[in-house]
Short mmCIF file of C-alpha atoms in Angstrom, two decimals:
data_model
loop_
_atom_site.label_atom_id
_atom_site.label_comp_id
_atom_site.label_asym_id
_atom_site.label_seq_id
_atom_site.Cartn_x
_atom_site.Cartn_y
_atom_site.Cartn_z
CA LYS A 1 -22.76 15.11 -54.35
CA ILE A 2 -26.44 15.20 -55.35
CA LYS A 3 -28.21 18.29 -54.12
CA GLN A 4 -31.33 17.35 -52.22
CA GLY A 5 -34.58 19.25 -52.21
CA PRO A 6 -36.25 20.92 -49.21
CA ARG A 7 -36.34 18.71 -46.13
CA TRP A 8 -38.89 18.70 -43.33
CA LYS A 9 -37.78 17.94 -39.79
CA ARG A 10 -39.91 17.88 -36.69
CA VAL A 11 -38.30 19.94 -33.94
CA LEU A 12 -37.94 18.02 -30.68
CA GLY A 13 -35.86 18.31 -27.54
CA TRP A 14 -36.63 21.95 -26.93
CA SER A 15 -36.44 23.44 -23.45
CA GLY A 16 -38.48 26.02 -21.60
CA PRO A 17 -42.25 26.44 -21.10
CA VAL A 18 -43.91 24.93 -24.19
CA PRO A 19 -47.18 26.53 -25.40
CA ARG A 20 -50.25 24.33 -25.21
CA PRO A 21 -51.84 23.17 -28.50
CA ARG A 22 -53.95 25.81 -30.25
CA HIS A 23 -55.35 27.10 -33.53
CA GLY A 24 -56.29 30.56 -34.79
CA HIS A 25 -53.08 31.98 -33.30
CA ARG A 26 -50.64 34.18 -35.21
CA ALA A 27 -46.84 34.30 -35.30
CA VAL A 28 -44.20 36.71 -36.59
CA THR A 29 -40.40 36.69 -36.64
CA ILE A 30 -37.96 39.18 -35.15
CA LYS A 31 -34.39 38.20 -36.06
CA GLU A 32 -33.92 34.67 -34.63
CA LEU A 33 -37.14 34.79 -32.55
CA MET A 34 -40.64 33.54 -33.40
CA VAL A 35 -43.28 35.41 -31.40
CA VAL A 36 -46.59 33.53 -30.93
CA PHE A 37 -49.71 35.11 -29.46
CA GLY A 38 -53.27 34.03 -28.78
CA GLY A 39 -55.32 31.32 -30.46
CA GLY A 40 -57.98 28.93 -29.26
CA ASN A 41 -57.91 25.91 -26.94
CA GLU A 42 -61.09 25.37 -24.87
CA GLY A 43 -61.45 29.15 -24.84
CA ILE A 44 -59.18 31.93 -26.04
CA VAL A 45 -55.49 31.76 -25.14
CA ASP A 46 -53.92 34.96 -23.81
CA GLU A 47 -50.25 34.00 -23.41
CA LEU A 48 -47.35 35.40 -25.40
CA HIS A 49 -44.73 32.76 -26.16
CA VAL A 50 -41.36 33.23 -27.85
CA TYR A 51 -39.27 30.53 -29.53
CA ASN A 52 -35.55 31.11 -30.06
CA THR A 53 -34.61 29.27 -33.27
CA ALA A 54 -30.89 29.55 -32.49
CA THR A 55 -31.04 27.87 -29.07
CA ASN A 56 -34.18 25.66 -29.47
CA GLN A 57 -35.72 27.26 -26.39
CA TRP A 58 -39.19 28.55 -25.59
CA PHE A 59 -39.63 31.40 -23.13
CA ILE A 60 -42.46 33.56 -21.82
CA PRO A 61 -41.40 37.22 -21.65
CA ALA A 62 -42.36 39.25 -18.58
CA VAL A 63 -44.72 41.59 -20.40
CA ARG A 64 -45.96 44.86 -18.93
CA GLY A 65 -48.20 47.77 -19.88
CA ASP A 66 -51.70 47.49 -21.38
CA ILE A 67 -51.73 43.71 -21.72
CA PRO A 68 -54.44 42.69 -24.23
CA PRO A 69 -56.97 39.94 -23.61
CA GLY A 70 -56.39 36.72 -25.50
CA CYS A 71 -57.64 36.74 -29.07
CA ALA A 72 -57.81 34.45 -32.09
CA ALA A 73 -58.00 35.02 -35.85
CA TYR A 74 -56.68 38.58 -35.43
CA GLY A 75 -54.33 40.75 -37.49
CA PHE A 76 -50.62 40.62 -36.57
CA VAL A 77 -47.83 42.61 -38.22
CA CYS A 78 -44.18 43.17 -37.42
CA ASP A 79 -42.45 46.48 -38.11
CA GLY A 80 -38.85 46.24 -36.92
CA THR A 81 -39.10 45.30 -33.24
CA ARG A 82 -42.66 46.49 -32.72
CA LEU A 83 -45.68 44.28 -33.28
CA LEU A 84 -49.24 45.41 -33.93
CA VAL A 85 -52.34 43.38 -33.05
CA PHE A 86 -55.75 44.33 -34.44
CA GLY A 87 -59.17 42.80 -33.80
CA GLY A 88 -59.96 39.10 -33.55
CA MET A 89 -62.26 36.94 -31.43
CA VAL A 90 -61.92 37.64 -27.70
CA GLU A 91 -64.63 35.19 -26.62
CA TYR A 92 -67.19 33.10 -28.48
CA GLY A 93 -69.35 35.42 -30.60
CA LYS A 94 -67.54 38.54 -29.31
CA TYR A 95 -65.12 40.22 -31.70
CA SER A 96 -62.76 43.14 -31.16
CA ASN A 97 -61.64 46.24 -33.03
CA ASP A 98 -58.96 47.16 -30.50
CA LEU A 99 -55.45 48.00 -31.59
CA TYR A 100 -52.41 47.07 -29.50
CA GLU A 101 -48.69 47.63 -29.96
CA LEU A 102 -45.99 45.44 -28.43
CA GLN A 103 -42.48 46.87 -28.21
CA ALA A 104 -40.50 43.63 -28.26
CA SER A 105 -37.24 45.35 -27.25
CA ARG A 106 -38.72 45.78 -23.75
CA TRP A 107 -41.83 43.51 -24.00
CA GLU A 108 -44.18 46.39 -23.30
CA TRP A 109 -47.78 46.44 -24.53
CA LYS A 110 -49.66 49.66 -25.26
CA ARG A 111 -53.28 50.05 -26.33
CA LEU A 112 -53.37 52.56 -29.17
CA LYS A 113 -56.11 55.02 -30.01
CA ALA A 114 -56.12 55.60 -33.75
CA LYS A 115 -57.95 58.58 -35.23
CA SER A 116 -61.11 57.71 -37.16
CA PRO A 117 -61.12 58.21 -40.93
CA LYS A 118 -62.30 61.59 -42.23
CA ASN A 119 -64.59 59.85 -44.74
CA GLY A 120 -66.33 57.20 -42.65
CA PRO A 121 -66.48 55.15 -39.43
CA PRO A 122 -63.50 53.25 -37.99
CA PRO A 123 -63.28 49.50 -38.67
CA CYS A 124 -65.99 47.49 -36.90
CA PRO A 125 -65.10 44.55 -34.63
CA ARG A 126 -64.09 41.52 -36.72
CA LEU A 127 -62.13 38.30 -37.02
CA GLY A 128 -60.48 36.48 -39.92
CA HIS A 129 -59.39 39.70 -41.63
CA SER A 130 -56.04 40.33 -43.29
CA PHE A 131 -53.66 42.96 -41.91
CA SER A 132 -50.64 43.60 -44.11
CA LEU A 133 -47.74 46.04 -43.77
CA VAL A 134 -46.82 48.02 -46.90
CA GLY A 135 -44.25 50.74 -46.23
CA ASN A 136 -45.52 52.77 -43.27
CA LYS A 137 -49.15 51.63 -43.61
CA CYS A 138 -51.09 48.55 -42.59
CA TYR A 139 -53.78 47.44 -45.04
CA LEU A 140 -56.85 45.93 -43.38
CA PHE A 141 -59.20 43.97 -45.62
CA GLY A 142 -62.39 42.05 -44.98
CA GLY A 143 -63.14 39.63 -42.17
CA LEU A 144 -66.27 38.52 -40.36
CA ALA A 145 -68.47 40.68 -38.11
CA ASN A 146 -71.24 39.60 -35.73
CA ASP A 147 -74.31 41.82 -36.05
CA SER A 148 -76.02 40.30 -33.00
CA GLU A 149 -76.01 42.05 -29.62
CA ASP A 150 -76.20 38.62 -27.99
CA PRO A 151 -72.88 36.72 -28.41
CA LYS A 152 -74.73 33.38 -28.17
CA ASN A 153 -76.89 34.30 -31.18
CA ASN A 154 -74.45 34.80 -34.04
CA ILE A 155 -75.56 36.91 -37.03
CA PRO A 156 -72.56 36.67 -39.36
CA ARG A 157 -71.75 39.50 -41.76
CA TYR A 158 -68.87 39.01 -44.16
CA LEU A 159 -66.85 42.14 -44.95
CA ASN A 160 -65.00 43.50 -47.97
CA ASP A 161 -64.03 46.91 -46.65
CA LEU A 162 -60.51 48.28 -47.01
CA TYR A 163 -58.76 50.50 -44.47
CA THR A 164 -55.24 51.78 -44.13
CA LEU A 165 -53.57 52.52 -40.80
CA GLU A 166 -50.67 54.94 -41.00
CA LEU A 167 -47.85 54.22 -38.55
CA ARG A 168 -45.56 56.69 -36.84
CA ALA A 169 -41.87 55.81 -36.98
CA GLY A 170 -40.83 53.61 -34.02
CA SER A 171 -44.05 53.81 -32.00
CA SER A 172 -47.74 54.70 -32.17
CA VAL A 173 -50.00 55.39 -35.16
CA VAL A 174 -51.43 58.38 -37.00
CA GLY A 175 -54.89 57.02 -37.76
CA TRP A 176 -57.24 55.09 -40.01
CA ASP A 177 -58.11 56.06 -43.56
CA ILE A 178 -60.56 54.63 -46.09
CA PRO A 179 -58.75 54.79 -49.43
CA ILE A 180 -60.74 55.55 -52.57
CA THR A 181 -60.25 52.51 -54.82
CA TYR A 182 -61.04 51.89 -58.48
CA GLY A 183 -62.16 48.73 -60.24
CA VAL A 184 -64.47 45.97 -58.99
CA LEU A 185 -64.29 45.21 -55.24
CA PRO A 186 -63.57 41.61 -54.21
CA PRO A 187 -66.67 39.97 -52.72
CA PRO A 188 -66.84 39.83 -48.88
CA ARG A 189 -64.78 37.13 -47.13
CA GLU A 190 -62.92 36.00 -44.02
CA SER A 191 -59.94 33.68 -43.43
CA HIS A 192 -58.42 34.64 -46.78
CA THR A 193 -54.72 35.18 -47.36
CA ALA A 194 -53.07 38.47 -48.26
CA VAL A 195 -49.46 38.76 -49.40
CA VAL A 196 -47.51 41.87 -50.32
CA TYR A 197 -45.29 42.26 -53.36
CA THR A 198 -43.22 45.21 -52.20
CA GLU A 199 -41.27 45.78 -55.43
CA LYS A 200 -44.52 46.29 -57.34
CA SER A 201 -46.51 47.64 -54.37
CA ARG A 202 -49.30 45.13 -54.75
CA LEU A 203 -51.54 43.34 -52.26
CA VAL A 204 -52.66 39.90 -53.45
CA ILE A 205 -55.83 38.45 -51.88
CA TYR A 206 -56.68 34.78 -52.34
CA GLY A 207 -59.60 32.60 -51.28
CA GLY A 208 -61.35 32.67 -47.95
CA MET A 209 -64.86 31.93 -46.75
CA SER A 210 -68.24 33.63 -47.16
CA GLY A 211 -70.66 30.84 -46.32
CA CYS A 212 -68.87 28.74 -48.93
CA ARG A 213 -65.17 28.35 -49.65
CA LEU A 214 -63.71 30.78 -52.18
CA GLY A 215 -60.97 30.24 -54.75
CA ASP A 216 -60.76 33.64 -56.44
CA LEU A 217 -57.64 35.79 -56.74
CA TRP A 218 -57.55 39.60 -56.52
CA ILE A 219 -54.77 42.15 -56.82
CA LEU A 220 -54.85 45.64 -55.29
CA ASP A 221 -52.36 47.86 -57.11
CA ILE A 222 -51.39 50.28 -54.35
CA GLY A 223 -49.28 52.36 -56.70
CA GLU A 224 -47.38 54.36 -54.06
#
């Protein structure tokens, strides 16, 4: 029998409440579940949808607690059965620097207050940043800020700042930190990708946008 390569298949015939079309959303997996939040479709979408890959069913959990507003192009990480949401666009021209935690075991949202760094201000409101979990810390890099007070008059500012957010085990966070880094900083950008190589403790940043499309590749050697 000839072994075939990877095969695409469109999933049809699912049941349950199907999310409406969108972009700028984020998704993570918890066991057999795909958790989808936010995105844009004629405004910002605020629903949380869950797809069960084992049963081909969508469902909308009955969430409680400090339910966040809809957001797009935000940071989304999964640590066990808790999810963390940071920043993103909450309406046109208005960006967020709020931090929320969702405990998926009971579908409970909580808005978190993280301590500011000792050596600088907390992260400014932004979208299109990367937010990556390495061990017990989330690494926040870059994104796009709006320096205008008037949301209709956008003054874009591309970012290349780096923050870490230390997590407490199971729930809540310790606070933000601005790590001292060495070497040349990557130029500012948004909508880049960031992947983590855990065995070598490296964060790999590729591409993005800063008025023009970028194709450069950067490695942060975390060395922890």
